CSV table of C-alpha atoms in Angstrom, one decimal:
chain,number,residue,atom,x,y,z
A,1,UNK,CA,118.7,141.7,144.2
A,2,UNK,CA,117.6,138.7,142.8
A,3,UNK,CA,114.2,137.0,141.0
A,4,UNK,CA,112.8,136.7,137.7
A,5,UNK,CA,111.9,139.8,135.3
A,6,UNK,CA,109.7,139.4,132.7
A,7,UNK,CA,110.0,141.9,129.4
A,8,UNK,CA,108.9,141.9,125.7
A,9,UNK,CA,111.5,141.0,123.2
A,10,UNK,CA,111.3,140.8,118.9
A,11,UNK,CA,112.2,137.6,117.3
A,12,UNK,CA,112.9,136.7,113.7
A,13,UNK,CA,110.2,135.1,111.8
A,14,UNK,CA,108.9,133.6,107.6
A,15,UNK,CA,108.1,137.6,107.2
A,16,UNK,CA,110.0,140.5,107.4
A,17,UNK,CA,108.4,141.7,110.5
A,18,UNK,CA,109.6,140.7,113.9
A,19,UNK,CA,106.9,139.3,116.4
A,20,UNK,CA,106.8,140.4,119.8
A,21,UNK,CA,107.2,137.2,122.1
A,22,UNK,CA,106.6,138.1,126.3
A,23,UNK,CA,109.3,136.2,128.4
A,24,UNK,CA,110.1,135.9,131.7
A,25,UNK,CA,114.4,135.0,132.7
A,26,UNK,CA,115.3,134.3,136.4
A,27,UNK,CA,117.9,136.8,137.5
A,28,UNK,CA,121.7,135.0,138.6
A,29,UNK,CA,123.9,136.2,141.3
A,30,UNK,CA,126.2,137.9,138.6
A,31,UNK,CA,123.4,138.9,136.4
A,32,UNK,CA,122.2,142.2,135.4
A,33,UNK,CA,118.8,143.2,134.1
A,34,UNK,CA,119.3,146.0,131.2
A,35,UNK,CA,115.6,147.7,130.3
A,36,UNK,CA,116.6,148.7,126.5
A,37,UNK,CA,116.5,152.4,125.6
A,38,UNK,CA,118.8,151.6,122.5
A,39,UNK,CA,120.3,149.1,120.1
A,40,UNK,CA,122.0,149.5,116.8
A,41,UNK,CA,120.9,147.4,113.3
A,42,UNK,CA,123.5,145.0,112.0
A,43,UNK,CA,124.4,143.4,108.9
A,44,UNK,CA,124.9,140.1,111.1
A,45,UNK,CA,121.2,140.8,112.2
A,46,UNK,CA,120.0,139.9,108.2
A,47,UNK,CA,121.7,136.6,109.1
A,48,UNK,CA,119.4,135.8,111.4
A,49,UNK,CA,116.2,138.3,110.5
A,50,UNK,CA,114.0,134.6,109.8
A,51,UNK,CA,115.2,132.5,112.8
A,52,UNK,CA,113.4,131.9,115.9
A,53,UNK,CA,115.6,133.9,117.9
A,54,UNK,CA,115.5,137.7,119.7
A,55,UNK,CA,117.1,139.5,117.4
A,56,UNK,CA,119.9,142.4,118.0
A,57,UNK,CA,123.5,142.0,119.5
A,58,UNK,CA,124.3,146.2,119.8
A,59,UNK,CA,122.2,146.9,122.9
A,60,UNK,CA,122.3,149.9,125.3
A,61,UNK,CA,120.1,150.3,128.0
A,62,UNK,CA,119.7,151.3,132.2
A,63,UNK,CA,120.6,148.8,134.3
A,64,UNK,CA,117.4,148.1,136.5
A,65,UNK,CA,118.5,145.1,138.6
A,66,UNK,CA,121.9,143.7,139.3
A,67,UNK,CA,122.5,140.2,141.1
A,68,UNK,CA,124.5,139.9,144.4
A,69,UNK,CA,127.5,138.8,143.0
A,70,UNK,CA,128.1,141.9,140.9
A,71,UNK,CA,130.9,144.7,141.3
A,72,UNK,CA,131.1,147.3,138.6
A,73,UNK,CA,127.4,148.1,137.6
A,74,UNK,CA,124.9,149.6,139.8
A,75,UNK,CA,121.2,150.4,139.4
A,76,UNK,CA,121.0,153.5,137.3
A,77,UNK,CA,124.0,153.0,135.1
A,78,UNK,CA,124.1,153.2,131.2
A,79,UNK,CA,125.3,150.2,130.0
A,80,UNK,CA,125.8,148.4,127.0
A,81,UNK,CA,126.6,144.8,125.1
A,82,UNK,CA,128.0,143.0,122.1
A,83,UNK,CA,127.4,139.8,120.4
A,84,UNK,CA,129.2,137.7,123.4
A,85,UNK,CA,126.9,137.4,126.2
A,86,UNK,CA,129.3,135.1,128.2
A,87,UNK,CA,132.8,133.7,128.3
A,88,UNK,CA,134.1,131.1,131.2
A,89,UNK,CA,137.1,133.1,132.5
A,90,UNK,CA,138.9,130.1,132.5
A,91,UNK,CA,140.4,128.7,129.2
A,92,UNK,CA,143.7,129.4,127.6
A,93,UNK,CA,141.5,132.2,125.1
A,94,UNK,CA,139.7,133.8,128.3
A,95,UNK,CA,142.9,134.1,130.1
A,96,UNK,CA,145.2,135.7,127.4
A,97,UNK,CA,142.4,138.3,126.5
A,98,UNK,CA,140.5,136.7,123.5
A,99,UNK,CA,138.3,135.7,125.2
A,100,UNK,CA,135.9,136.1,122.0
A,101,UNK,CA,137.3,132.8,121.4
A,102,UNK,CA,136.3,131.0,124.2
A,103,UNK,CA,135.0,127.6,123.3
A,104,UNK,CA,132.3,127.9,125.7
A,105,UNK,CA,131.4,131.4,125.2
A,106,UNK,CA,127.7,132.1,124.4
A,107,UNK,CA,127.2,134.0,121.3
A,108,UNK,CA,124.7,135.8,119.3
A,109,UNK,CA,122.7,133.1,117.4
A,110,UNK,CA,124.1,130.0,118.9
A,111,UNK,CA,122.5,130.2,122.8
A,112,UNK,CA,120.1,131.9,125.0
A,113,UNK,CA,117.5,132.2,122.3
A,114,UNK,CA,115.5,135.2,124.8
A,115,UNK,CA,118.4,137.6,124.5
A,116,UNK,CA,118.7,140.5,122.2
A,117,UNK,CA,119.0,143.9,121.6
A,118,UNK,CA,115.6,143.6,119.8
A,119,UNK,CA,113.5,144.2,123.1
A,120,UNK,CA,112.4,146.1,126.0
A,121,UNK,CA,114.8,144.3,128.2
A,122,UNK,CA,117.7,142.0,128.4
A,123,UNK,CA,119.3,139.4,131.3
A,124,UNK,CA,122.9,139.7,131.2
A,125,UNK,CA,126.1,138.1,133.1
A,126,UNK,CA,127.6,141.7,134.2
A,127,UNK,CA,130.7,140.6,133.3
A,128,UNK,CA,130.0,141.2,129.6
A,129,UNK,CA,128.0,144.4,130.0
A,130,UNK,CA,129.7,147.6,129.7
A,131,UNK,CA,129.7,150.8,131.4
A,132,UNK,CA,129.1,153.6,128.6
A,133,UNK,CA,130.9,156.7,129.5
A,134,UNK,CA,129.0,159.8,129.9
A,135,UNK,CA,130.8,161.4,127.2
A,136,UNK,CA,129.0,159.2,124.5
A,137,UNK,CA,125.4,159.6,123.8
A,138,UNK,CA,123.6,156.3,124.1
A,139,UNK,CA,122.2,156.5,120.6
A,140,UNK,CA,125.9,156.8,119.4
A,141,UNK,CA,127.2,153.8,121.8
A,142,UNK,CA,125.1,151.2,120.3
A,143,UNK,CA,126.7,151.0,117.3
A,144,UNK,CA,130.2,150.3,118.7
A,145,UNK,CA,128.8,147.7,120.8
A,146,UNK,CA,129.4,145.2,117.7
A,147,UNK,CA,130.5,147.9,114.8
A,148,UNK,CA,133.3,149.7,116.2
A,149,UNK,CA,134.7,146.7,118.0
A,150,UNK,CA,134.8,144.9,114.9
A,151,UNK,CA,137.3,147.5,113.7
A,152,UNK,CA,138.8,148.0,117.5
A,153,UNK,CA,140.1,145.1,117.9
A,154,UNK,CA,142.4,145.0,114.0
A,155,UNK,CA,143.2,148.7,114.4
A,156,UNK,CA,144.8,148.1,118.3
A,157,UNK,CA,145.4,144.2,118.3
A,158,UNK,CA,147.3,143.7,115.5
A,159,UNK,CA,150.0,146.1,115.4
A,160,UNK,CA,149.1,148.6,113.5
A,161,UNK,CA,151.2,151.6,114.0
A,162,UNK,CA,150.4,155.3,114.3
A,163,UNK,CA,153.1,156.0,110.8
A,164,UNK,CA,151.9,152.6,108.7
A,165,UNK,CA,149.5,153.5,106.0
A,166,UNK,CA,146.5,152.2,107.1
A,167,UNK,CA,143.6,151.5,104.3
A,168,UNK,CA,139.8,151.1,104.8
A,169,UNK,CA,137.8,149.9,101.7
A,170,UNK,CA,134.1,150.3,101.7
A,171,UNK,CA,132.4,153.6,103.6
A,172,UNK,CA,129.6,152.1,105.3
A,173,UNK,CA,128.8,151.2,108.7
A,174,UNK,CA,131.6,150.0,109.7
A,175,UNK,CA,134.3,151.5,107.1
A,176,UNK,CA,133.1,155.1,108.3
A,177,UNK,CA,133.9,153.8,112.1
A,178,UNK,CA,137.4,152.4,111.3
A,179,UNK,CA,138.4,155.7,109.5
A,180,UNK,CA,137.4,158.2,112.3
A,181,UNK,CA,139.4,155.7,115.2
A,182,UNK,CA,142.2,155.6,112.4
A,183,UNK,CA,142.9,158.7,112.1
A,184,UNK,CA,142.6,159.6,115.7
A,185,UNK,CA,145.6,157.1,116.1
A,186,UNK,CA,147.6,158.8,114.0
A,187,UNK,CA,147.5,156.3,110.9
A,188,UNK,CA,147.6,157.8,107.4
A,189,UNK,CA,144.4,156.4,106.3
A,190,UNK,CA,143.4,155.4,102.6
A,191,UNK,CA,140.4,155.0,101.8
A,192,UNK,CA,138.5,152.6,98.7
A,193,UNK,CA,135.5,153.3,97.4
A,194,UNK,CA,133.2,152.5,94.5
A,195,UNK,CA,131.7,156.0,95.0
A,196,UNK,CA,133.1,159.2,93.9
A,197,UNK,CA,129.7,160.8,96.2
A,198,UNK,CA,131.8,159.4,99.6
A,199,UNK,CA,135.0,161.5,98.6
A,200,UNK,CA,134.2,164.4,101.0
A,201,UNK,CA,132.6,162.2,103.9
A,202,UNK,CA,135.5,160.7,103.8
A,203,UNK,CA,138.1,163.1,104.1
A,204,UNK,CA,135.7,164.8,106.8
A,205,UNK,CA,136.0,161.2,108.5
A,206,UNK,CA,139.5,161.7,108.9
A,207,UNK,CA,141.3,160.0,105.6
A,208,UNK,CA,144.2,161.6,104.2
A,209,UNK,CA,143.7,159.9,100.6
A,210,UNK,CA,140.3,158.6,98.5
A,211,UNK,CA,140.4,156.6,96.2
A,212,UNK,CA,138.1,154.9,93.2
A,213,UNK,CA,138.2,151.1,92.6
A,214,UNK,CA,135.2,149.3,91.4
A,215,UNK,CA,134.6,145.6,91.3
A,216,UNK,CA,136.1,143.6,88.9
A,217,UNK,CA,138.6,146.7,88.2
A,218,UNK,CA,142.1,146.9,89.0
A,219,UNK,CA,143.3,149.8,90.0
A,220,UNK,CA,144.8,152.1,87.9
A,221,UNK,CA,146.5,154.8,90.0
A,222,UNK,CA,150.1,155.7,91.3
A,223,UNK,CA,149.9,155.3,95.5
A,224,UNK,CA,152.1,154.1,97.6
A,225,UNK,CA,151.8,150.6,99.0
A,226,UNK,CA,149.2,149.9,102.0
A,227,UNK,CA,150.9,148.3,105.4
A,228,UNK,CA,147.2,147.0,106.8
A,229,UNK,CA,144.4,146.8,104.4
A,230,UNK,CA,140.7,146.2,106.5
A,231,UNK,CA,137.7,145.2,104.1
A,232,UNK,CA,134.4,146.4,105.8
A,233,UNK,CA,132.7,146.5,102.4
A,234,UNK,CA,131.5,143.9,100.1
A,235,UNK,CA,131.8,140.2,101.6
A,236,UNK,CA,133.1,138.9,98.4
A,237,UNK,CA,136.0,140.2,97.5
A,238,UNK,CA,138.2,140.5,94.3
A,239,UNK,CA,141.9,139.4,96.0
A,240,UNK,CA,143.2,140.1,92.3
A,241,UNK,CA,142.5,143.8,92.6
A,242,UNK,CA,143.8,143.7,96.5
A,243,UNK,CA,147.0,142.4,96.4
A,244,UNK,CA,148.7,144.4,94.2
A,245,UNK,CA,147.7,147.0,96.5
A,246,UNK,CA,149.3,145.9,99.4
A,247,UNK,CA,153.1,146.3,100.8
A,248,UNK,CA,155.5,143.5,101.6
A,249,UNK,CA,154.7,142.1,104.9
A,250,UNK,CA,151.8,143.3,104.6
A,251,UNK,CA,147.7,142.0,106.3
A,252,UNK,CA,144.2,142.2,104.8
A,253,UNK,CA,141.3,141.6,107.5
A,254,UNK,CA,138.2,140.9,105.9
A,255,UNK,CA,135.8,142.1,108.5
A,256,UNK,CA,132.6,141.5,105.9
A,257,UNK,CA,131.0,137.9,106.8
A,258,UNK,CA,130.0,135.6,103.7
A,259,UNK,CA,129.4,131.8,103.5
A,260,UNK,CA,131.0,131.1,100.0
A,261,UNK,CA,134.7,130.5,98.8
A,262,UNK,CA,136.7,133.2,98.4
A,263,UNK,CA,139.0,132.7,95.0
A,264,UNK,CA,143.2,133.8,95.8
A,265,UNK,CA,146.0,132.6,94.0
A,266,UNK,CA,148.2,132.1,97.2
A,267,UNK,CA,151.8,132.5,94.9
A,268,UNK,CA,150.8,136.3,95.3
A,269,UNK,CA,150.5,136.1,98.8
A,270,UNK,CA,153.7,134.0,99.5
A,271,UNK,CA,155.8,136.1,96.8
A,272,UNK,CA,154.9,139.4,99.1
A,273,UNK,CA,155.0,138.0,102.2
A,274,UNK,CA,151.5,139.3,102.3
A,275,UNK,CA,149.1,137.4,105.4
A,276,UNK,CA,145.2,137.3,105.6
A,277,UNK,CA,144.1,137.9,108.8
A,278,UNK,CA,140.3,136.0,110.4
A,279,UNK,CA,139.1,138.6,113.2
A,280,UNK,CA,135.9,138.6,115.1
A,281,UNK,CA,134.1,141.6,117.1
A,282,UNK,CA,136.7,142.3,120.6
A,283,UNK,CA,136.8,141.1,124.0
A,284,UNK,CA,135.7,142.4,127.4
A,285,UNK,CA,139.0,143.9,127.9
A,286,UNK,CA,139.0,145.5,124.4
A,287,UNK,CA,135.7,146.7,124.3
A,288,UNK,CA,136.5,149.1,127.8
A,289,UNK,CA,140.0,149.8,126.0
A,290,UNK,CA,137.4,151.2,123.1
A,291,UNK,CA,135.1,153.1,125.1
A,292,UNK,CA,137.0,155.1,126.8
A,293,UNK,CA,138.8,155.8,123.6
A,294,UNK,CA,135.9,157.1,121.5
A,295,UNK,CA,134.8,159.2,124.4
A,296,UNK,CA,138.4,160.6,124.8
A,297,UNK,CA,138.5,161.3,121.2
A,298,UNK,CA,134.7,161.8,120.5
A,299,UNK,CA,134.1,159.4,118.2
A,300,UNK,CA,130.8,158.9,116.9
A,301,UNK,CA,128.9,156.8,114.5
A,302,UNK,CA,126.7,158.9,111.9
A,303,UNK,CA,123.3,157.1,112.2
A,304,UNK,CA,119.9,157.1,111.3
A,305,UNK,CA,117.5,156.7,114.0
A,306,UNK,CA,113.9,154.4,114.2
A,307,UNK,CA,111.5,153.7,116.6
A,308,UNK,CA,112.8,150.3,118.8
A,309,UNK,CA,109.1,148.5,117.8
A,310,UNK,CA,108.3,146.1,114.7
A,311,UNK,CA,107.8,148.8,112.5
A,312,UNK,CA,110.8,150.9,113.1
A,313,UNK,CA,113.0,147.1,113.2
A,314,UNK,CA,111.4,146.2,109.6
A,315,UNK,CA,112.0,149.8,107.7
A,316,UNK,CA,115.8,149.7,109.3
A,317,UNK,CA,116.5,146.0,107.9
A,318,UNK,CA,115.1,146.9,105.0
A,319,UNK,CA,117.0,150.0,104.8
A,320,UNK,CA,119.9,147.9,105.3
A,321,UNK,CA,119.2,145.4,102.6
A,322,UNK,CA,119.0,148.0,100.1
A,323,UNK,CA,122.0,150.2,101.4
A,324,UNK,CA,120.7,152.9,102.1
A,325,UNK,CA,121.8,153.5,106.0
A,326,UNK,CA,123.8,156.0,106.3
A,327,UNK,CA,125.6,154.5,108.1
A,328,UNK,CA,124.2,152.8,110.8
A,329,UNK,CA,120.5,152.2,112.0
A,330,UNK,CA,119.9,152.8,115.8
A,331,UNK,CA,116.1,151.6,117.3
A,332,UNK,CA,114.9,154.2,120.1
A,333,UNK,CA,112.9,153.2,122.6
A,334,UNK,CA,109.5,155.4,122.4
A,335,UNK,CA,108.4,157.3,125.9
């Protein structure tokens, strides 16, 4: 089926409240149309919370239309996307399997204004829109649409192994996601945390050691070296305190996004062979590898739910602005 579908979407605007904005998209031979019963509240959405776009990139819905051209979703299907909404299948990136690198892809924030998770509805090229696996509730999915693929793609891309010491620093949304898919792979999993509260979430996550260290601290403990250090905390980050954390040959991924210099004194890198490691959210193949993964091991993000409408969007932003989520915000579509 083809044609156009018209929905209500929720873009940014001067105020903290999104505005409802009615829009109507023509439906492509390898589109899908996804009516929105879900979608998860992102840092990256704060980004963008005043710009004239539809806001949300962790969306899970039914797929109510599909174009002629498409293979592997049907009408009826729980389905969900990410913050790529479309790659070319063509370049070097695409054809390797990073194709979240593709220099053509369409992205969250930088095309197709009219798209989000923000909304009643969404039209998608199927070939970024996921099947959810009936294991995982679709409250729970939206999340790792952006969330746990963020920490998917370090923990399984970049060879991590099952006996490296793995460590995680900063419990929140996505620190409480990389310990749980950690631990299920068998890593011995450290975790860094400002809180003494988060000890026992923690170790009920899955972590086999907590430990305190504040900013502008160094830390003061005795611990054995970390093999693959992933920051989901705090965007700026002490490297100071870090490094001397860290084993010889050794990688940091700082999966926190911020816009302003980070200071490092490189000799302390090159001295322990240590490497810093850029990584963004996962690609189409990775996100399938991730979904049936969480449903084989039943991992779940612990969230908060709110009504998917401007109220529910603006007290969940502002949630999130304070830090208060725990430990991620999911919008519900009301009946």
């Amino acid at each position: 089926m083809s044609g156009q579908v018209t929905f209500d979407v929720y873009r940014g605007a001067e105020g903290e409240t999104p505005v409802r904005k009615t829009v109507t998209r023509e439906l492509r031979p390898n589109d899908v149309f996804l009516e929105m019963t879900h979608s998860g509240v992102c840092g990256t959405d704060l980004h963008f919370r005043h710009a004239d776009i539809t806001l949300g990139h962790e969306g899970v819905g039914i797929v109510k239309q599909v174009g002629p051209a498409v293979k592997d979703l049907k009408v009826g299907d729980v389905a969900g996307f990410g913050y790529i909404r479309q790659v070319c299948g063509n370049c070097m990136e695409c054809l390797t399997g990073w194709d979240q690198y593709c220099s053509q892809a369409v992205a969250y924030g930088n095309a197709d204004f009219d798209t989000g998770s923000f909304s009643h509805g969404a039209v998608l090229d199927a070939r970024c829109v996921f099947k959810i696996p009936d294991e995982i509730d679709p409250a729970d999915a939206a999340p790792l649409m952006c969330g746990g693929a963020t920490v998917w793609t370090v923990l399984d891309q970049y060879g991590i192994k099952s006996t490296d010491r793995v460590g995680i620093m900063g419990i929140g949304g996505l620190g409480h996601i990389a310990i749980k898919m950690a631990a299920a792979m068998g890593c011995h999993v450290v975790v860094f945390s400002s809180s003494e509260s988060k000890r026992q979430e923690a170790l009920d996550f899955g972590a086999q050691e907590f430990h305190i260290l504040r900013r502008g601290e160094k830390f003061e403990g005795k611990m054995e070296p970390i093999k693959h250090l992933l920051l989901c905390g705090n965007a700026q980050i002490d490297y100071d305190a870090v490094i001397p954390l860290m084993a010889p040959n050794s990688a940091i991924y700082p999966l926190a996004v911020d816009f302003n210099p980070s200071k490092i004194i490189l000799f302390n890198l090159v001295m322990k062979g240590i490497r810093i490691q850029g990584s963004v959210v996962v690609s189409t193949t990775e996100m399938r590898k991730m979904l049936k993964f969480c449903a084989l091991h039943k991992i779940t993000p612990q969230i908060e739910k709110f009504p998917l409408n401007e109220t529910g969007m603006t007290d969940a932003m502002a949630r999130l602005v304070e830090g208060n989520v725990r430990y991620r915000a999911v919008l519900v579509a009301q009946n």
